[in-house]
PDB file of C-alpha atoms in Angstrom:
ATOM      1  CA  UNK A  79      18.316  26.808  78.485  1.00 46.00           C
ATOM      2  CA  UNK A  80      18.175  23.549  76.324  1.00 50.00           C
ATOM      3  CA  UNK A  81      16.646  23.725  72.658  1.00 48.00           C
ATOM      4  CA  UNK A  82      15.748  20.976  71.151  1.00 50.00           C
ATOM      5  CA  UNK A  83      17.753  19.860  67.889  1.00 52.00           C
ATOM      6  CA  UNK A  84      16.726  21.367  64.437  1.00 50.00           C
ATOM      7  CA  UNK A  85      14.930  17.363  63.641  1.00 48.00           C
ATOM      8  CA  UNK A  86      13.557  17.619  66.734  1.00 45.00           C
ATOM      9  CA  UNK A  87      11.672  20.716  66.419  1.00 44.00           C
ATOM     10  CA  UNK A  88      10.888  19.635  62.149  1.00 44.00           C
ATOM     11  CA  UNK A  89       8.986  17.150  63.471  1.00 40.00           C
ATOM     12  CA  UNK A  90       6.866  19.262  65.805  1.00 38.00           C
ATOM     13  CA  UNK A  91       5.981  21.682  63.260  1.00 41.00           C
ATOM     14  CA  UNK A  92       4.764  18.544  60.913  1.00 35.00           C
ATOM     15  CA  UNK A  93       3.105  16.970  63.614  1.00 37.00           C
ATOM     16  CA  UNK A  94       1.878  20.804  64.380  1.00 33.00           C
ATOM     17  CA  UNK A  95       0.495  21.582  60.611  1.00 36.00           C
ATOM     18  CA  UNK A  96      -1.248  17.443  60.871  1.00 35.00           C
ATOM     19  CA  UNK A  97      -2.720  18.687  63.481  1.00 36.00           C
ATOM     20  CA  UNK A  98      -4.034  22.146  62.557  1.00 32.00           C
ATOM     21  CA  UNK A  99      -4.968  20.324  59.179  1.00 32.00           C
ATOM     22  CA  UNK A 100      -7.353  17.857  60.642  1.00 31.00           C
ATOM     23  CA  UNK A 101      -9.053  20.084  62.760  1.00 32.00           C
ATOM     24  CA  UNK A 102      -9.579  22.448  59.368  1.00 32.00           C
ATOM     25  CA  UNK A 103     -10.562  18.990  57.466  1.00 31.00           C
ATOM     26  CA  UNK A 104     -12.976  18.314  60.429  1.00 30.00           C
ATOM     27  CA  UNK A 105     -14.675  21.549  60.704  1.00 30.00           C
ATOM     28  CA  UNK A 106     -15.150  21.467  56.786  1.00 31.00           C
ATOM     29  CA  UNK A 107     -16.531  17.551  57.053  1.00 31.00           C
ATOM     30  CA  UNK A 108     -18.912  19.018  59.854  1.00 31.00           C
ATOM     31  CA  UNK A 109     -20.368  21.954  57.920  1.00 34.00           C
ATOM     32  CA  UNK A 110     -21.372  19.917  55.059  1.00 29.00           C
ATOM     33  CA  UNK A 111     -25.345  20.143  54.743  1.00 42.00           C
ATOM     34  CA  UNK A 112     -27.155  16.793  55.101  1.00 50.00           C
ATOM     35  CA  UNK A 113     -29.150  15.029  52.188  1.00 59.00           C
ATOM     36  CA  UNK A 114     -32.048  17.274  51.283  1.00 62.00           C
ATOM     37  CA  UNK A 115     -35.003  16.693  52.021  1.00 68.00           C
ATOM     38  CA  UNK A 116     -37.803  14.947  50.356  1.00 79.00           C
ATOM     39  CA  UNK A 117     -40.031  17.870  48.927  1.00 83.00           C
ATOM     40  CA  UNK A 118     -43.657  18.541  48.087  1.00 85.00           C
ATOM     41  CA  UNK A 119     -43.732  21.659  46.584  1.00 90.00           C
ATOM     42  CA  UNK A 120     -44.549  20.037  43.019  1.00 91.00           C
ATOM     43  CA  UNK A 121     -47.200  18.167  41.466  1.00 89.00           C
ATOM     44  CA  UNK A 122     -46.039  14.934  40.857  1.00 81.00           C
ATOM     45  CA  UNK A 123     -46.880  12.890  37.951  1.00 79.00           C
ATOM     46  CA  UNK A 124     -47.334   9.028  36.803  1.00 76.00           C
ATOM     47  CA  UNK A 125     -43.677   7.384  35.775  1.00 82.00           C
ATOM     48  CA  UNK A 126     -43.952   8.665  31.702  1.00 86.00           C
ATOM     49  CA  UNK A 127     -41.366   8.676  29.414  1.00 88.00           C
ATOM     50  CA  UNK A 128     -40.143   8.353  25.816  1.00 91.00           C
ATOM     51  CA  UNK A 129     -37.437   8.203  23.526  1.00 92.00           C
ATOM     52  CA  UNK A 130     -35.547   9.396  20.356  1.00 93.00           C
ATOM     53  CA  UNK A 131     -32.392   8.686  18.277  1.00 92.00           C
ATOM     54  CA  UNK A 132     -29.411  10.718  17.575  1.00 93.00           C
ATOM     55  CA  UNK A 133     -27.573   8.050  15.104  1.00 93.00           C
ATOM     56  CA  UNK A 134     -23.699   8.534  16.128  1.00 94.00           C
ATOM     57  CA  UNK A 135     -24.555  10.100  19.442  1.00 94.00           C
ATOM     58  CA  UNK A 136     -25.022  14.071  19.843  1.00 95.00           C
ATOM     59  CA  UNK A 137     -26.648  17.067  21.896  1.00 96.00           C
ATOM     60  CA  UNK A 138     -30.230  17.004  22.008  1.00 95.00           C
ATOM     61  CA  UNK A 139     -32.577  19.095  24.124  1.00 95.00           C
ATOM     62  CA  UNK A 140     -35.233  16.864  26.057  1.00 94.00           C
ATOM     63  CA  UNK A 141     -38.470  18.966  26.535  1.00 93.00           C
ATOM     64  CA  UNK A 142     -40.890  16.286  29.147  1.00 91.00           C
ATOM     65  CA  UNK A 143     -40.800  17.713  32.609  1.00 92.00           C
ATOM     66  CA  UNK A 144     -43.273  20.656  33.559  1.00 93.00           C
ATOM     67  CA  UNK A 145     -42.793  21.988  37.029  1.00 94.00           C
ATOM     68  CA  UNK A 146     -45.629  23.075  38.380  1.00 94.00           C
ATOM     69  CA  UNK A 147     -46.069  23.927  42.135  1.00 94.00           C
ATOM     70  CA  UNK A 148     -48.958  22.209  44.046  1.00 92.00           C
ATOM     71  CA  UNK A 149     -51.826  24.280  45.252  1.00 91.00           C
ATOM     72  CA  UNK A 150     -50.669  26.689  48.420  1.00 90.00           C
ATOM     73  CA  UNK A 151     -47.183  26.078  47.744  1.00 91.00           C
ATOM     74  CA  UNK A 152     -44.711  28.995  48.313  1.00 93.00           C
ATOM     75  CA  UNK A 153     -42.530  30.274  45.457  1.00 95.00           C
ATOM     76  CA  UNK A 154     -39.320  28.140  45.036  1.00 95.00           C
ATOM     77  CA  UNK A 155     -35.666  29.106  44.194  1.00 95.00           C
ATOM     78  CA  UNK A 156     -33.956  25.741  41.878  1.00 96.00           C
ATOM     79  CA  UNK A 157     -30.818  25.092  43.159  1.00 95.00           C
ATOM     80  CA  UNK A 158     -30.006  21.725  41.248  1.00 96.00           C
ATOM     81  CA  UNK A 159     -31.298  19.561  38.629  1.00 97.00           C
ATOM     82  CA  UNK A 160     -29.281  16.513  37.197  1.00 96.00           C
ATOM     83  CA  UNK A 161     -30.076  13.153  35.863  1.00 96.00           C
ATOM     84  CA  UNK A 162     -31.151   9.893  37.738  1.00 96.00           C
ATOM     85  CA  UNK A 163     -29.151   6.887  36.806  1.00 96.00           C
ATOM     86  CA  UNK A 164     -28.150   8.304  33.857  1.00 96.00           C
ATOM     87  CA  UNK A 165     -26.386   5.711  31.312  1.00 96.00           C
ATOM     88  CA  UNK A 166     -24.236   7.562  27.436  1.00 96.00           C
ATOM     89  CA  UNK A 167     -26.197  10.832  28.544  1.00 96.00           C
ATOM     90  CA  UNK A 168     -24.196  13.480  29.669  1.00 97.00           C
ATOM     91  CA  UNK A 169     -25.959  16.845  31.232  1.00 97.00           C
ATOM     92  CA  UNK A 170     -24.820  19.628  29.511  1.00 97.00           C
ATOM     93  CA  UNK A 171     -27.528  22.425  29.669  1.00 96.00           C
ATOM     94  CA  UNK A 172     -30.199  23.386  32.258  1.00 97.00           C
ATOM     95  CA  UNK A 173     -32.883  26.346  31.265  1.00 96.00           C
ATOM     96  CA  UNK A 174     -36.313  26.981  32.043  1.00 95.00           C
ATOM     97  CA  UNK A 175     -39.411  28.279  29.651  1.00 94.00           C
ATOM     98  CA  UNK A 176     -41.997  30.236  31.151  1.00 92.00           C
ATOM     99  CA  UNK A 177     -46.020  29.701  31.512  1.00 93.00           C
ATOM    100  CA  UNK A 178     -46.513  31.644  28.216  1.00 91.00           C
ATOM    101  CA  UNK A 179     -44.064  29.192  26.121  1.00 91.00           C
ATOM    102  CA  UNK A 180     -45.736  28.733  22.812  1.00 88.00           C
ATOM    103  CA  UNK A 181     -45.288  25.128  23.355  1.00 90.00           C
ATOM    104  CA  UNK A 182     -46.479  23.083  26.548  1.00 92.00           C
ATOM    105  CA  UNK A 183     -43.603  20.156  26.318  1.00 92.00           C
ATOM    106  CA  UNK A 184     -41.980  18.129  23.408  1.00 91.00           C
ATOM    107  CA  UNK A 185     -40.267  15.126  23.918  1.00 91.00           C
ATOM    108  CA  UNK A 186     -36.724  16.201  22.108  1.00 93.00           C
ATOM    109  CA  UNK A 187     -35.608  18.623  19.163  1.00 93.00           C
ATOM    110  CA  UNK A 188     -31.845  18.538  18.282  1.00 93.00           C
ATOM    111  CA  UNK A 189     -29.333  21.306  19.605  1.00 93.00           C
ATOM    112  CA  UNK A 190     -29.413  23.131  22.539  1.00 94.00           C
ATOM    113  CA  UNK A 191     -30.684  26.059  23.222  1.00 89.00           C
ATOM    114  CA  UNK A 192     -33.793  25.017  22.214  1.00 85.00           C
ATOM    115  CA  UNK A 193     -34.393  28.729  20.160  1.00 78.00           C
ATOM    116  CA  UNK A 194     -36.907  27.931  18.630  1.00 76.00           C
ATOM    117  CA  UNK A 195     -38.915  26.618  21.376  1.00 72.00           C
ATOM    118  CA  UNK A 196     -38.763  29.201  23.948  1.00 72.00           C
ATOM    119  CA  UNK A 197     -36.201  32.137  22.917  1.00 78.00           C
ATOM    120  CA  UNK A 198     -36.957  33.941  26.297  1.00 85.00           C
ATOM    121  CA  UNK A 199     -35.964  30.577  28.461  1.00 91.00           C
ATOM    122  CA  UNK A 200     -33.703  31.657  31.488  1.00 93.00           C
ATOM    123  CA  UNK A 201     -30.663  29.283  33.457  1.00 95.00           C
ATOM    124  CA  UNK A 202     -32.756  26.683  35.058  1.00 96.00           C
ATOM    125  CA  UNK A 203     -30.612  27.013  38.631  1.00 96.00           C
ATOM    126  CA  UNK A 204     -31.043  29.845  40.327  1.00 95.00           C
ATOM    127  CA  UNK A 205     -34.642  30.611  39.011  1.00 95.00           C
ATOM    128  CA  UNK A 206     -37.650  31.346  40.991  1.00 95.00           C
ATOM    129  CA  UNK A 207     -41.156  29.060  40.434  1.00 94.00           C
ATOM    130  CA  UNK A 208     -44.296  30.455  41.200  1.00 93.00           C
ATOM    131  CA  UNK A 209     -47.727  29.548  40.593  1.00 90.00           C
ATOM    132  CA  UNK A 210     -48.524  29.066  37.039  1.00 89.00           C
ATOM    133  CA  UNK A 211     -51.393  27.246  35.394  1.00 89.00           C
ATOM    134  CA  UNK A 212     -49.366  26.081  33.167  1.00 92.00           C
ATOM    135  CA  UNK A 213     -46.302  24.963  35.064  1.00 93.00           C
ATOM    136  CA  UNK A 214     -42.713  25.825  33.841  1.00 95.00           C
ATOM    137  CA  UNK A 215     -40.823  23.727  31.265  1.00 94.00           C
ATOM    138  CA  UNK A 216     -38.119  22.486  32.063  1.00 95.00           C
ATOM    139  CA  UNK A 217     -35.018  22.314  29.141  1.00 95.00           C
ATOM    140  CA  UNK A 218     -32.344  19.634  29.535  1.00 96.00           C
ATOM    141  CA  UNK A 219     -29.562  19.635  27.183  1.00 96.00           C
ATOM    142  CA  UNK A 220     -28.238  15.928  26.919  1.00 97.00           C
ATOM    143  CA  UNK A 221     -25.349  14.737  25.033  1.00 97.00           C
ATOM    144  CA  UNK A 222     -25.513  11.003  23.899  1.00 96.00           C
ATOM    145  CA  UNK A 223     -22.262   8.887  23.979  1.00 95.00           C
ATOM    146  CA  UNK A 224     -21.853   7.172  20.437  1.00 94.00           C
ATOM    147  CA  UNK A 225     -22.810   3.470  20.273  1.00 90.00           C
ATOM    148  CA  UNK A 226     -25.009   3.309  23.249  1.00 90.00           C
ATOM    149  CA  UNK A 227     -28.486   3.069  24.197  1.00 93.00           C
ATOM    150  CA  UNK A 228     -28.018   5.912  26.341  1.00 95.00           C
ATOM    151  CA  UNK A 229     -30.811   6.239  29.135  1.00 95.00           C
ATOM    152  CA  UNK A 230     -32.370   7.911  32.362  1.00 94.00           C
ATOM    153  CA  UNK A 231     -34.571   6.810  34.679  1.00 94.00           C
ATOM    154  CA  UNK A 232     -35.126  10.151  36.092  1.00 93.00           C
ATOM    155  CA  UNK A 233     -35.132  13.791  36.481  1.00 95.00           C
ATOM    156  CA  UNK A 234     -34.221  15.325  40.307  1.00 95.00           C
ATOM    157  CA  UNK A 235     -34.526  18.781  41.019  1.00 96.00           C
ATOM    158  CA  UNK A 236     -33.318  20.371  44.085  1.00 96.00           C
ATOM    159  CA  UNK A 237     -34.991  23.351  45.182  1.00 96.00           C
ATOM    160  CA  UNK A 238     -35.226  26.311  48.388  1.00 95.00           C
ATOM    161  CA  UNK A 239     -38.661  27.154  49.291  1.00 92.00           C
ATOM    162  CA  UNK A 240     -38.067  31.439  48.891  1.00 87.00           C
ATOM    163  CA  UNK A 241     -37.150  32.877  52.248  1.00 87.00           C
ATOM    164  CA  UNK A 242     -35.528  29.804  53.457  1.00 88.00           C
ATOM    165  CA  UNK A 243     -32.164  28.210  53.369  1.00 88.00           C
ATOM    166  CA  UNK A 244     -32.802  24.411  53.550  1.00 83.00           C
ATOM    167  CA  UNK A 245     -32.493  22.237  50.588  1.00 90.00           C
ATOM    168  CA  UNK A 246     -35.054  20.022  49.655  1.00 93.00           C
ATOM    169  CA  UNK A 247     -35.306  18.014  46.488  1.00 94.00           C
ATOM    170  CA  UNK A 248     -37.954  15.914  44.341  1.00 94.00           C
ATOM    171  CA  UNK A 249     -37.295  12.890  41.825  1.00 93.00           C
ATOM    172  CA  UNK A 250     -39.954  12.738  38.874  1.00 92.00           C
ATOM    173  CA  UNK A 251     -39.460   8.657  37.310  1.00 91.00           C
ATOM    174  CA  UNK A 252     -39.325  10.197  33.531  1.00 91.00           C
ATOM    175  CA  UNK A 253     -37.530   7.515  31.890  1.00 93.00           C
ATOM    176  CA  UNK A 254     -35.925   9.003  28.479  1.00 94.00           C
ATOM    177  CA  UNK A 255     -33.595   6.974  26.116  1.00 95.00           C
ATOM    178  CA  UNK A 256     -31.704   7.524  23.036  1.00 96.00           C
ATOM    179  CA  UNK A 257     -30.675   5.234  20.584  1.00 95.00           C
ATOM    180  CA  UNK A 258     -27.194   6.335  18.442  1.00 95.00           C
ATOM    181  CA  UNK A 259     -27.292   2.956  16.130  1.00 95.00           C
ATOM    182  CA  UNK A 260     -29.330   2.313  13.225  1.00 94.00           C
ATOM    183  CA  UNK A 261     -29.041  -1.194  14.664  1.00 94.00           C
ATOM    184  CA  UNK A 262     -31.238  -0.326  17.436  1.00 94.00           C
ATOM    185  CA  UNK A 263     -34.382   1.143  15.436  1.00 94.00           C
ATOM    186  CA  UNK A 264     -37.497  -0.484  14.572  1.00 94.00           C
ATOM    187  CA  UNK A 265     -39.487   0.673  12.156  1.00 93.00           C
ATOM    188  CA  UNK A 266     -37.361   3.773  11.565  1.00 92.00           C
ATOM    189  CA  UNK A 267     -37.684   4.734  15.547  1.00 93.00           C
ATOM    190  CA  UNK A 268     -36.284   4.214  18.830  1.00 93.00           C
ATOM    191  CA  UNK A 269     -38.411   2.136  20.676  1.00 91.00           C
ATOM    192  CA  UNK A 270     -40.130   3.536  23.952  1.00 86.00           C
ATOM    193  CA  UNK A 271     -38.668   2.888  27.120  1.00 84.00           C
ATOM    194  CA  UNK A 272     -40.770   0.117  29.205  1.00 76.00           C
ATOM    195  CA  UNK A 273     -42.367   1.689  32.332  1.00 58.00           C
TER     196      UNK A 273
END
């Protein structure tokens, strides 16, 4: 019986693993969920916005977007929230205050945790949504890069209707800047984003 030389049979087992890798890489590639879906399990609102200043960058928590679930909508589980487009604003924090908040929104405090907003708030992902007259808050912490007009044009939340497993997700257009230079001020504020 003939064996085939010790090169011979290295490059069989490389050409072996390239092969058993692929397939792996494929089947991984294939179970990938799609895009979600476009959702309409909140209320959506008119594009809104506003804006603040954190002179030399910083963390601030931004306080605009209530959830609230349109009328006969299930319960939904968050799965996702991040920023649209954003430009010098960095996510760093996602958390949720409930219908009995003491306050409805605010457009930005410094810090985050908020505390003193909402010192029962829970992790935004991962949190159930019902039906609440008053909606649910939604707390972003958002660190601004130094010397930028930082900006988003958006919020996007992804979300599970309960007792399902697809994905779907909504954009609100909440446009919210920060300016970090005194430069950029007028009258002492950061001017309002144009909508």
């Amino acid at each position: 019986m003939k064996f085939p030389s010790k090169a011979r049979a290295g490059a069989v087992g490389v050409a072996l693993m390239a092969g058993v890798t692929l397939v792996a890489a494929a089947l991984v590639w294939h179970q990938r969920p799609a895009n979600p879906a476009v959702g309409h399990s909140f209320v959506t609102y008119p594009p809104g916005g506003g804006s603040s200043h954190s002179i030399g960058g910083g963390t601030l928590t931004v306080g605009l977007q209530v959830l609230t679930l349109r009328r006969g909508a299930r319960p939904v589980v968050l799965t996702g929230v991040e920023l649209v487009q954003p430009r010098g604003l960095t996510l760093v924090g996602r958390r949720l205050a409930g219908p009995s908040r003491a306050v409805y929104q605010f457009l930005s405090v410094p810090g985050f945790p908020p505390i003193e907003y909402d010192p029962k708030s829970v992790a935004a992902v991962g949190a159930t949504i019902d039906a609440a007259k008053r909606g649910w808050l939604l707390l972003l912490g958002v660190r601004a890069s130094p010397s930028t007009y930082a900006k988003t044009i958006g919020i996007r939340v992804e979300y599970k209707i309960a007792g399902t497993s697809a994905v779907e997700e909504q954009t609100s257009p909440v446009t919210f800047v920060v300016c970090t230079e005194r430069s950029q001020l007028v009258n002492g504020a950061c001017p309002p984003p144009n909508i």
